[in-house]
mmCIF file of C-alpha atoms in Angstrom:
data_model
loop_
_atom_site.group_PDB
_atom_site.id
_atom_site.type_symbol
_atom_site.label_atom_id
_atom_site.label_comp_id
_atom_site.label_asym_id
_atom_site.label_seq_id
_atom_site.Cartn_x
_atom_site.Cartn_y
_atom_site.Cartn_z
ATOM 1 C CA MET A 19 285.733 -150.229 124.230
ATOM 2 C CA GLU A 20 282.487 -150.640 122.398
ATOM 3 C CA GLU A 21 280.964 -148.011 120.253
ATOM 4 C CA LYS A 22 278.407 -147.103 122.937
ATOM 5 C CA GLU A 23 281.224 -146.576 125.409
ATOM 6 C CA TYR A 24 282.858 -144.183 123.032
ATOM 7 C CA MET A 25 279.864 -141.985 122.952
ATOM 8 C CA ARG A 26 279.370 -142.180 126.667
ATOM 9 C CA ARG A 27 282.837 -140.872 126.975
ATOM 10 C CA ALA A 28 281.966 -138.100 124.811
ATOM 11 C CA ILE A 29 278.843 -137.493 127.049
ATOM 12 C CA ALA A 30 281.107 -137.353 130.085
ATOM 13 C CA LEU A 31 283.414 -134.946 128.514
ATOM 14 C CA ALA A 32 280.498 -132.599 127.642
ATOM 15 C CA GLN A 33 279.352 -132.519 131.222
ATOM 16 C CA GLN A 34 282.650 -130.959 132.280
ATOM 17 C CA ALA A 35 281.862 -127.532 130.804
ATOM 18 C CA GLY A 36 279.057 -127.131 133.487
ATOM 19 C CA GLY A 37 277.470 -123.585 133.045
ATOM 20 C CA PHE A 38 280.569 -122.045 131.152
ATOM 21 C CA ALA A 39 279.273 -123.234 127.729
ATOM 22 C CA ALA A 40 275.936 -121.326 127.940
ATOM 23 C CA PRO A 41 274.004 -120.231 125.911
ATOM 24 C CA ASN A 42 275.820 -122.680 123.740
ATOM 25 C CA PRO A 43 274.980 -126.456 124.225
ATOM 26 C CA LEU A 44 277.131 -129.072 126.105
ATOM 27 C CA VAL A 45 278.990 -131.147 123.563
ATOM 28 C CA GLY A 46 281.759 -133.702 123.733
ATOM 29 C CA ALA A 47 283.530 -135.413 120.988
ATOM 30 C CA VAL A 48 285.996 -138.586 120.759
ATOM 31 C CA ILE A 49 288.071 -139.669 117.844
ATOM 32 C CA VAL A 50 288.895 -143.458 117.558
ATOM 33 C CA LYS A 51 291.240 -145.085 115.082
ATOM 34 C CA ASP A 52 292.077 -148.854 115.219
ATOM 35 C CA GLY A 53 290.256 -149.361 118.353
ATOM 36 C CA ARG A 54 292.142 -146.595 120.139
ATOM 37 C CA ILE A 55 291.094 -143.051 121.273
ATOM 38 C CA ILE A 56 293.447 -140.581 119.607
ATOM 39 C CA GLY A 57 291.742 -137.262 120.362
ATOM 40 C CA GLU A 58 288.923 -135.948 122.514
ATOM 41 C CA GLY A 59 287.539 -132.649 123.561
ATOM 42 C CA PHE A 60 284.549 -130.802 124.686
ATOM 43 C CA HIS A 61 283.017 -127.286 124.263
ATOM 44 C CA ARG A 62 284.525 -125.545 127.234
ATOM 45 C CA ARG A 63 283.335 -121.865 127.105
ATOM 46 C CA CYS A 64 280.916 -119.842 124.629
ATOM 47 C CA GLY A 65 283.081 -118.230 122.162
ATOM 48 C CA GLU A 66 285.838 -120.819 122.280
ATOM 49 C CA TYR A 67 286.386 -123.771 119.936
ATOM 50 C CA HIS A 68 283.586 -126.404 119.784
ATOM 51 C CA ALA A 69 283.975 -129.917 120.843
ATOM 52 C CA GLU A 70 284.987 -131.363 117.523
ATOM 53 C CA ARG A 71 287.780 -128.833 116.971
ATOM 54 C CA ASN A 72 289.099 -129.326 120.492
ATOM 55 C CA ALA A 73 289.189 -133.072 119.898
ATOM 56 C CA LEU A 74 290.990 -132.649 116.563
ATOM 57 C CA ALA A 75 293.492 -130.256 118.273
ATOM 58 C CA SER A 76 294.336 -133.068 120.685
ATOM 59 C CA LEU A 77 295.216 -135.724 118.186
ATOM 60 C CA THR A 78 298.058 -138.004 118.876
ATOM 61 C CA GLU A 79 298.379 -139.112 115.151
ATOM 62 C CA SER A 80 296.636 -138.610 111.840
ATOM 63 C CA ALA A 81 292.950 -138.746 111.929
ATOM 64 C CA GLU A 82 292.569 -140.038 108.389
ATOM 65 C CA GLY A 83 290.226 -142.951 108.254
ATOM 66 C CA ALA A 84 289.145 -142.448 111.955
ATOM 67 C CA THR A 85 285.727 -142.443 113.467
ATOM 68 C CA MET A 86 284.318 -139.479 115.593
ATOM 69 C CA TYR A 87 281.672 -139.792 118.268
ATOM 70 C CA VAL A 88 280.066 -136.467 118.874
ATOM 71 C CA THR A 89 277.105 -135.681 121.001
ATOM 72 C CA LEU A 90 275.427 -133.086 118.961
ATOM 73 C CA GLU A 91 275.231 -132.646 115.199
ATOM 74 C CA PRO A 92 278.361 -130.668 114.043
ATOM 75 C CA CYS A 93 277.897 -126.988 113.073
ATOM 76 C CA CYS A 94 278.311 -125.952 109.360
ATOM 77 C CA HIS A 95 277.991 -122.201 109.653
ATOM 78 C CA VAL A 96 280.271 -119.347 110.676
ATOM 79 C CA GLY A 97 279.478 -118.047 114.126
ATOM 80 C CA ARG A 98 281.833 -117.130 116.875
ATOM 81 C CA THR A 99 284.153 -119.858 115.617
ATOM 82 C CA PRO A 100 284.547 -121.586 112.148
ATOM 83 C CA PRO A 101 282.458 -124.492 111.201
ATOM 84 C CA CYS A 102 283.280 -127.834 112.637
ATOM 85 C CA THR A 103 282.198 -129.727 109.265
ATOM 86 C CA GLU A 104 285.032 -127.986 107.692
ATOM 87 C CA ALA A 105 287.528 -129.363 110.304
ATOM 88 C CA ILE A 106 286.216 -132.818 110.023
ATOM 89 C CA ILE A 107 286.494 -132.922 106.334
ATOM 90 C CA GLU A 108 289.951 -131.455 106.257
ATOM 91 C CA HIS A 109 291.156 -134.207 108.669
ATOM 92 C CA LYS A 110 289.655 -136.807 106.424
ATOM 93 C CA ILE A 111 287.446 -138.440 109.169
ATOM 94 C CA ALA A 112 285.754 -141.504 107.565
ATOM 95 C CA LYS A 113 282.708 -141.958 109.741
ATOM 96 C CA VAL A 114 280.981 -139.764 112.282
ATOM 97 C CA TYR A 115 278.434 -141.027 114.793
ATOM 98 C CA ILE A 116 275.954 -138.324 116.007
ATOM 99 C CA GLY A 117 273.912 -138.456 119.169
ATOM 100 C CA SER A 118 271.531 -135.402 119.162
ATOM 101 C CA ARG A 119 270.059 -133.518 116.328
ATOM 102 C CA ASP A 120 270.720 -129.712 116.593
ATOM 103 C CA PRO A 121 267.311 -127.716 116.521
ATOM 104 C CA ASN A 122 269.206 -124.507 115.580
ATOM 105 C CA PRO A 123 267.784 -123.495 112.151
ATOM 106 C CA LEU A 124 271.335 -122.557 111.295
ATOM 107 C CA VAL A 125 272.402 -126.272 111.761
ATOM 108 C CA ALA A 126 269.491 -128.528 111.696
ATOM 109 C CA GLY A 127 270.266 -131.343 109.216
ATOM 110 C CA LYS A 128 272.673 -129.174 107.356
ATOM 111 C CA GLY A 129 275.776 -130.325 109.112
ATOM 112 C CA VAL A 130 274.831 -134.057 108.394
ATOM 113 C CA GLN A 131 274.180 -133.045 104.788
ATOM 114 C CA CYS A 132 277.558 -131.306 104.361
ATOM 115 C CA LEU A 133 279.442 -134.351 105.787
ATOM 116 C CA ARG A 134 277.673 -136.964 103.573
ATOM 117 C CA GLU A 135 278.163 -134.771 100.517
ATOM 118 C CA HIS A 136 281.945 -134.998 101.174
ATOM 119 C CA GLY A 137 281.681 -138.817 101.402
ATOM 120 C CA ILE A 138 281.749 -139.229 104.993
ATOM 121 C CA ASP A 139 279.538 -142.091 106.534
ATOM 122 C CA VAL A 140 277.120 -140.518 109.005
ATOM 123 C CA ARG A 141 275.069 -142.408 111.678
ATOM 124 C CA GLU A 142 272.518 -140.192 113.258
ATOM 125 C CA ASP A 143 270.648 -140.689 116.718
ATOM 126 C CA PHE A 144 273.298 -142.857 118.193
ATOM 127 C CA LEU A 145 272.373 -143.076 121.873
ATOM 128 C CA ARG A 146 270.196 -140.125 121.207
ATOM 129 C CA GLU A 147 268.189 -140.324 124.355
ATOM 130 C CA GLU A 148 271.299 -140.095 126.568
ATOM 131 C CA CYS A 149 272.750 -137.395 124.342
ATOM 132 C CA ASP A 150 269.480 -135.371 124.487
ATOM 133 C CA ALA A 151 269.504 -135.497 128.209
ATOM 134 C CA LEU A 152 272.758 -133.270 128.078
ATOM 135 C CA ASN A 153 270.921 -130.262 126.746
ATOM 136 C CA PRO A 154 267.300 -129.689 127.784
ATOM 137 C CA ILE A 155 268.351 -126.115 128.506
ATOM 138 C CA PHE A 156 269.744 -125.426 124.999
ATOM 139 C CA PHE A 157 266.887 -127.271 123.090
ATOM 140 C CA HIS A 158 264.274 -125.196 125.116
ATOM 141 C CA TYR A 159 266.211 -121.875 124.548
ATOM 142 C CA ILE A 160 266.909 -122.190 120.998
ATOM 143 C CA THR A 161 263.448 -123.229 120.183
ATOM 144 C CA THR A 162 261.391 -120.807 122.277
ATOM 145 C CA LYS A 163 263.888 -117.943 122.657
ATOM 146 C CA THR A 164 263.152 -117.969 126.354
ATOM 147 C CA PRO A 165 265.188 -119.318 129.222
ATOM 148 C CA TYR A 166 264.793 -122.789 130.666
ATOM 149 C CA ALA A 167 263.525 -122.260 134.104
ATOM 150 C CA ALA A 168 263.816 -124.670 136.913
ATOM 151 C CA LEU A 169 262.067 -124.420 140.413
ATOM 152 C CA LYS A 170 264.092 -125.531 143.338
ATOM 153 C CA TYR A 171 262.900 -125.817 146.967
ATOM 154 C CA ALA A 172 263.526 -127.927 150.031
ATOM 155 C CA MET A 173 260.790 -129.130 152.295
ATOM 156 C CA THR A 174 259.958 -131.508 155.123
ATOM 157 C CA LEU A 175 257.886 -134.615 154.610
ATOM 158 C CA ASP A 176 254.772 -132.717 155.715
ATOM 159 C CA GLY A 177 255.477 -130.130 152.980
ATOM 160 C CA LYS A 178 256.850 -127.102 154.799
ATOM 161 C CA ILE A 179 259.701 -125.027 153.703
ATOM 162 C CA ALA A 180 259.747 -123.007 156.885
ATOM 163 C CA SER A 181 258.462 -123.237 160.526
ATOM 164 C CA TYR A 182 255.499 -120.977 161.589
ATOM 165 C CA THR A 183 257.990 -118.519 162.762
ATOM 166 C CA GLY A 184 259.747 -118.282 159.347
ATOM 167 C CA ALA A 185 262.809 -120.191 160.371
ATOM 168 C CA SER A 186 264.238 -122.352 157.342
ATOM 169 C CA GLN A 187 267.767 -122.830 158.161
ATOM 170 C CA TRP A 188 268.222 -125.781 157.787
ATOM 171 C CA ILE A 189 265.437 -127.958 156.333
ATOM 172 C CA THR A 190 268.001 -130.267 154.567
ATOM 173 C CA GLY A 191 271.437 -131.626 155.401
ATOM 174 C CA THR A 192 274.903 -130.798 154.076
ATOM 175 C CA GLU A 193 274.920 -133.142 150.976
ATOM 176 C CA ALA A 194 271.685 -131.651 149.658
ATOM 177 C CA ARG A 195 272.830 -128.080 150.350
ATOM 178 C CA GLN A 196 276.140 -128.986 148.486
ATOM 179 C CA HIS A 197 274.191 -130.242 145.577
ATOM 180 C CA VAL A 198 272.316 -126.853 145.244
ATOM 181 C CA GLN A 199 275.689 -125.359 144.691
ATOM 182 C CA THR A 200 276.329 -127.519 141.855
ATOM 183 C CA LEU A 201 272.910 -126.647 140.382
ATOM 184 C CA ARG A 202 273.970 -122.877 140.770
ATOM 185 C CA GLY A 203 277.039 -123.654 138.867
ATOM 186 C CA ARG A 204 275.179 -125.061 135.927
ATOM 187 C CA TYR A 205 272.460 -122.378 135.467
ATOM 188 C CA SER A 206 272.995 -118.948 133.896
ATOM 189 C CA ALA A 207 270.984 -117.048 136.441
ATOM 190 C CA VAL A 208 269.547 -117.652 139.934
ATOM 191 C CA MET A 209 266.405 -115.935 140.796
ATOM 192 C CA ALA A 210 264.816 -115.054 144.139
ATOM 193 C CA GLY A 211 261.902 -112.835 145.397
ATOM 194 C CA ILE A 212 262.403 -109.848 147.568
ATOM 195 C CA GLY A 213 260.775 -111.752 150.517
ATOM 196 C CA THR A 214 263.633 -114.178 150.451
ATOM 197 C CA VAL A 215 266.164 -111.344 150.303
ATOM 198 C CA LEU A 216 264.624 -109.298 153.222
ATOM 199 C CA ALA A 217 264.412 -112.525 155.286
ATOM 200 C CA ASP A 218 267.678 -114.234 154.761
ATOM 201 C CA ASP A 219 270.101 -111.584 153.020
ATOM 202 C CA PRO A 220 271.405 -114.307 150.701
ATOM 203 C CA MET A 221 274.256 -114.210 148.325
ATOM 204 C CA LEU A 222 272.701 -116.392 145.634
ATOM 205 C CA ASN A 223 276.217 -117.156 144.176
ATOM 206 C CA CYS A 224 277.945 -120.480 143.655
ATOM 207 C CA ARG A 225 280.294 -121.314 146.469
ATOM 208 C CA LEU A 226 282.133 -124.040 144.563
ATOM 209 C CA GLU A 227 285.831 -123.163 143.780
ATOM 210 C CA GLY A 228 286.218 -122.445 140.040
ATOM 211 C CA ALA A 229 282.703 -122.832 139.219
ATOM 212 C CA HIS A 230 280.544 -120.660 136.915
ATOM 213 C CA GLN A 231 278.931 -117.689 138.678
ATOM 214 C CA PRO A 232 275.411 -117.185 137.579
ATOM 215 C CA LEU A 233 273.740 -113.783 137.329
ATOM 216 C CA ARG A 234 271.727 -113.086 140.333
ATOM 217 C CA VAL A 235 268.215 -111.942 139.760
ATOM 218 C CA VAL A 236 265.697 -110.354 142.288
ATOM 219 C CA VAL A 237 262.127 -109.905 141.619
ATOM 220 C CA ASP A 238 261.388 -106.773 143.660
ATOM 221 C CA SER A 239 258.269 -105.201 142.416
ATOM 222 C CA ARG A 240 258.549 -101.996 144.736
ATOM 223 C CA LEU A 241 262.329 -101.737 144.613
ATOM 224 C CA ARG A 242 262.699 -102.514 148.396
ATOM 225 C CA ILE A 243 266.009 -104.219 148.249
ATOM 226 C CA PRO A 244 268.281 -102.793 150.962
ATOM 227 C CA LEU A 245 271.480 -100.852 149.638
ATOM 228 C CA ASP A 246 273.409 -102.597 152.403
ATOM 229 C CA SER A 247 272.197 -106.027 151.551
ATOM 230 C CA ARG A 248 275.116 -108.524 150.648
ATOM 231 C CA LEU A 249 273.631 -108.813 147.006
ATOM 232 C CA CYS A 250 273.920 -105.093 146.516
ATOM 233 C CA GLN A 251 277.388 -104.743 148.242
ATOM 234 C CA THR A 252 278.880 -107.435 146.065
ATOM 235 C CA ALA A 253 277.218 -106.344 142.606
ATOM 236 C CA LYS A 254 280.396 -105.130 141.155
ATOM 237 C CA ASP A 255 282.103 -108.421 141.669
ATOM 238 C CA CYS A 256 279.068 -110.788 140.904
ATOM 239 C CA PRO A 257 276.465 -109.250 138.687
ATOM 240 C CA LEU A 258 273.013 -108.424 140.207
ATOM 241 C CA LEU A 259 269.832 -107.628 138.119
ATOM 242 C CA VAL A 260 266.757 -106.327 140.092
ATOM 243 C CA ALA A 261 263.388 -106.428 138.251
ATOM 244 C CA CYS A 262 260.736 -103.999 139.443
ATOM 245 C CA VAL A 263 257.463 -102.161 138.149
ATOM 246 C CA GLU A 264 258.397 -98.931 139.633
ATOM 247 C CA ALA A 265 261.592 -97.231 140.506
ATOM 248 C CA ASP A 266 262.184 -94.181 142.561
ATOM 249 C CA ASP A 267 264.942 -92.292 140.762
ATOM 250 C CA GLY A 268 266.974 -91.802 143.926
ATOM 251 C CA LYS A 269 266.955 -95.451 144.959
ATOM 252 C CA ARG A 270 267.659 -96.580 141.258
ATOM 253 C CA GLN A 271 270.629 -94.145 141.071
ATOM 254 C CA ALA A 272 271.998 -95.437 144.375
ATOM 255 C CA LEU A 273 271.710 -99.094 143.268
ATOM 256 C CA GLU A 274 273.261 -98.381 139.840
ATOM 257 C CA ALA A 275 276.239 -96.791 141.599
ATOM 258 C CA LEU A 276 276.773 -100.055 143.510
ATOM 259 C CA GLY A 277 276.990 -101.807 140.177
ATOM 260 C CA VAL A 278 273.158 -103.169 140.249
ATOM 261 C CA THR A 279 271.325 -103.398 136.948
ATOM 262 C CA VAL A 280 267.672 -102.130 137.515
ATOM 263 C CA CYS A 281 264.975 -103.287 134.889
ATOM 264 C CA VAL A 282 261.568 -101.746 135.046
ATOM 265 C CA CYS A 283 259.116 -104.334 133.914
ATOM 266 C CA PRO A 284 255.343 -104.280 133.024
ATOM 267 C CA MET A 285 253.025 -105.195 135.840
ATOM 268 C CA LYS A 286 250.967 -108.403 135.908
ATOM 269 C CA ASP A 287 248.563 -109.010 138.817
ATOM 270 C CA GLY A 288 250.267 -106.150 140.821
ATOM 271 C CA HIS A 289 253.782 -107.656 140.470
ATOM 272 C CA VAL A 290 256.561 -107.996 137.827
ATOM 273 C CA ASP A 291 255.271 -109.742 134.630
ATOM 274 C CA LEU A 292 257.514 -112.999 134.854
ATOM 275 C CA ARG A 293 256.980 -113.873 131.255
ATOM 276 C CA TYR A 294 258.243 -110.457 130.200
ATOM 277 C CA LEU A 295 261.298 -110.807 132.553
ATOM 278 C CA MET A 296 262.002 -114.135 131.132
ATOM 279 C CA GLN A 297 261.961 -112.634 127.554
ATOM 280 C CA LEU A 298 264.265 -109.810 128.832
ATOM 281 C CA LEU A 299 266.745 -112.306 130.206
ATOM 282 C CA ALA A 300 266.639 -114.240 126.976
ATOM 283 C CA GLN A 301 267.750 -110.987 125.213
ATOM 284 C CA ARG A 302 270.645 -110.916 127.568
ATOM 285 C CA GLN A 303 271.656 -114.460 126.444
ATOM 286 C CA ILE A 304 270.520 -115.930 129.696
ATOM 287 C CA SER A 305 269.549 -119.386 128.596
ATOM 288 C CA SER A 306 268.667 -120.939 131.889
ATOM 289 C CA VAL A 307 267.262 -119.701 135.303
ATOM 290 C CA LEU A 308 267.198 -121.494 138.729
ATOM 291 C CA ILE A 309 264.335 -120.016 140.671
ATOM 292 C CA GLU A 310 264.964 -120.281 144.472
ATOM 293 C CA GLY A 311 261.995 -118.163 145.839
ATOM 294 C CA GLY A 312 259.579 -118.711 148.501
ATOM 295 C CA GLY A 313 255.983 -119.762 148.112
ATOM 296 C CA GLN A 314 254.794 -116.581 146.455
ATOM 297 C CA LEU A 315 257.397 -116.366 143.722
ATOM 298 C CA ASN A 316 257.093 -120.130 143.153
ATOM 299 C CA GLU A 317 253.253 -119.839 142.722
ATOM 300 C CA ALA A 318 253.649 -116.780 140.437
ATOM 301 C CA ALA A 319 256.183 -118.650 138.230
ATOM 302 C CA LEU A 320 253.972 -121.660 137.940
ATOM 303 C CA THR A 321 250.976 -119.493 137.237
ATOM 304 C CA ALA A 322 252.956 -117.623 134.623
ATOM 305 C CA ASP A 323 253.786 -120.965 133.127
ATOM 306 C CA VAL A 324 257.521 -120.232 132.717
ATOM 307 C CA VAL A 325 258.754 -123.396 134.662
ATOM 308 C CA GLN A 326 259.961 -126.296 132.793
ATOM 309 C CA HIS A 327 261.493 -128.392 135.612
ATOM 310 C CA LEU A 328 261.272 -128.935 139.448
ATOM 311 C CA TYR A 329 264.164 -129.922 141.904
ATOM 312 C CA VAL A 330 262.399 -130.917 145.225
ATOM 313 C CA TYR A 331 264.568 -131.798 148.116
ATOM 314 C CA ILE A 332 262.748 -133.672 150.824
ATOM 315 C CA ALA A 333 263.941 -133.979 154.381
ATOM 316 C CA PRO A 334 262.895 -136.581 156.951
ATOM 317 C CA LYS A 335 261.343 -134.000 159.289
ATOM 318 C CA LEU A 336 257.700 -133.002 160.332
ATOM 319 C CA LEU A 337 257.395 -129.253 161.155
ATOM 320 C CA GLY A 338 253.597 -129.240 161.386
ATOM 321 C CA GLY A 339 251.645 -125.969 161.819
ATOM 322 C CA LYS A 340 248.877 -124.668 159.632
ATOM 323 C CA ASN A 341 250.473 -121.351 159.284
ATOM 324 C CA ALA A 342 253.977 -122.816 158.412
ATOM 325 C CA LYS A 343 255.132 -121.819 154.898
ATOM 326 C CA THR A 344 254.639 -124.137 152.021
ATOM 327 C CA PRO A 345 256.423 -124.345 148.663
ATOM 328 C CA VAL A 346 253.612 -122.898 146.539
ATOM 329 C CA GLU A 347 251.350 -120.381 148.104
ATOM 330 C CA GLY A 348 248.483 -118.284 146.545
ATOM 331 C CA GLN A 349 244.970 -119.349 146.382
ATOM 332 C CA GLY A 350 245.780 -122.701 144.744
ATOM 333 C CA ALA A 351 243.907 -124.735 142.143
ATOM 334 C CA ASP A 352 240.104 -124.840 142.666
ATOM 335 C CA HIS A 353 240.114 -128.622 141.655
ATOM 336 C CA PRO A 354 242.702 -131.457 141.183
ATOM 337 C CA ASP A 355 241.927 -131.483 137.522
ATOM 338 C CA HIS A 356 243.400 -128.066 137.192
ATOM 339 C CA ALA A 357 246.557 -128.853 139.085
ATOM 340 C CA ALA A 358 249.959 -128.411 137.522
ATOM 341 C CA LEU A 359 250.980 -131.855 135.955
ATOM 342 C CA LEU A 360 254.366 -133.262 136.425
ATOM 343 C CA GLN A 361 256.417 -135.979 134.737
ATOM 344 C CA TYR A 362 258.846 -137.963 136.918
ATOM 345 C CA ARG A 363 262.392 -137.817 135.883
ATOM 346 C CA SER A 364 264.647 -139.191 138.683
ATOM 347 C CA MET A 365 265.151 -139.698 142.398
ATOM 348 C CA THR A 366 268.510 -139.298 144.160
ATOM 349 C CA ARG A 367 269.499 -139.963 147.719
ATOM 350 C CA LEU A 368 271.643 -137.149 149.341
ATOM 351 C CA GLY A 369 272.630 -138.212 152.837
ATOM 352 C CA ASP A 370 269.343 -138.630 154.710
ATOM 353 C CA ASP A 371 267.388 -136.332 152.240
ATOM 354 C CA TRP A 372 265.971 -137.223 148.734
ATOM 355 C CA LEU A 373 266.021 -135.125 145.580
ATOM 356 C CA LEU A 374 263.024 -135.641 143.363
ATOM 357 C CA GLU A 375 263.111 -134.237 139.659
ATOM 358 C CA TYR A 376 260.153 -133.552 137.626
ATOM 359 C CA ASP A 377 259.401 -132.001 134.311
ATOM 360 C CA VAL A 378 256.398 -129.614 134.253
ATOM 361 C CA GLU A 379 253.901 -130.922 131.759
ATOM 362 C CA ARG A 380 251.355 -128.117 132.093
ATOM 363 C CA GLY A 381 251.265 -124.982 134.201
ATOM 364 C CA VAL A 382 248.669 -124.164 136.875
ATOM 365 C CA CYS A 383 246.625 -122.428 134.263
ATOM 366 C CA ASP A 384 245.201 -125.245 131.971
ATOM 367 C CA VAL A 385 243.895 -124.977 128.314
ATOM 368 C CA HIS A 386 240.411 -124.005 129.587
ATOM 369 C CA GLY A 387 241.627 -120.952 131.355
ATOM 370 C CA HIS A 388 241.257 -122.507 134.970
ATOM 371 C CA CYS A 389 243.878 -120.931 137.009
ATOM 372 C CA GLY A 390 245.291 -121.591 140.517
ATOM 373 C CA ARG A 391 245.558 -117.906 141.317
ATOM 374 C CA ASP A 392 242.705 -115.286 141.773
ATOM 375 C CA ARG A 393 243.354 -112.787 139.012
#
């Protein structure tokens, strides 16, 4: 194997953690000696050993003089676990290839410096772009102290997420819907609006066996969520947080008795202030949110400028209808120059459907204060 293949093996290992590592980053490590892999590992779960220590624990022989390939700069501070630099030094690793730089102020550059001070040859930025692609969530969360939020919706080729009657099951096929389940397993939380809850009575959980289960979040300004909804009835087994701006004491107590966490948030434009809600979720160590709302919540999230990424599933169907629901409602931008700007990331075929992914470069409100919403 070549050097790049060892790092790509580390990347593949890192991806196996899915959503279990959050709010920590996805990290993989491979140890090579005399052209052979003698140890490998990844960070499996927050609070457990990091990738480097797991790789060292799997050694089949002494690592003295070996080379380590690790997707993120090794930590050098005491957190939930001991510093990884300490273990690398103790095992007399001779060379370390590092993919991504760690923006965490507790680590940034200090891990590399520590290794070099102990005579270890360090090569930084090795396959950095590929390694960086592992952790947009962690990088955003650690630098902004807010969750990385992605908007997901499925629509027809004429831009409809439901027919004029409100029927939406199903726009896309089996493969696309299965892919959504993998996304839920990667994100710390899944968010929906009360309109979706009242219309569909969803579970918002990940239905893949053994997968990480996200926190379920409902934006429900007037606390209208039914006590007999599937969300509320399963709250003790799968956590549910309901964000509102006003809460009747009786309804709140009834929800809390079912295991629901009720959070009263400030009001913005008559609804829950989504920026405040995102900050609240970050305080609960929720590093990422998958927004699966209807057109109203999607528009509110874009207007609040809390969205970093889009997953758009497109089905080869035409629903038509001027009153059929669209992915982003509200008044809309008053001019194309004031539209949300997106940067293309990828396109994937899923059966007969396509998944398009974009990063959000600028929210609906631009720097001049033009907004796509009547405030």
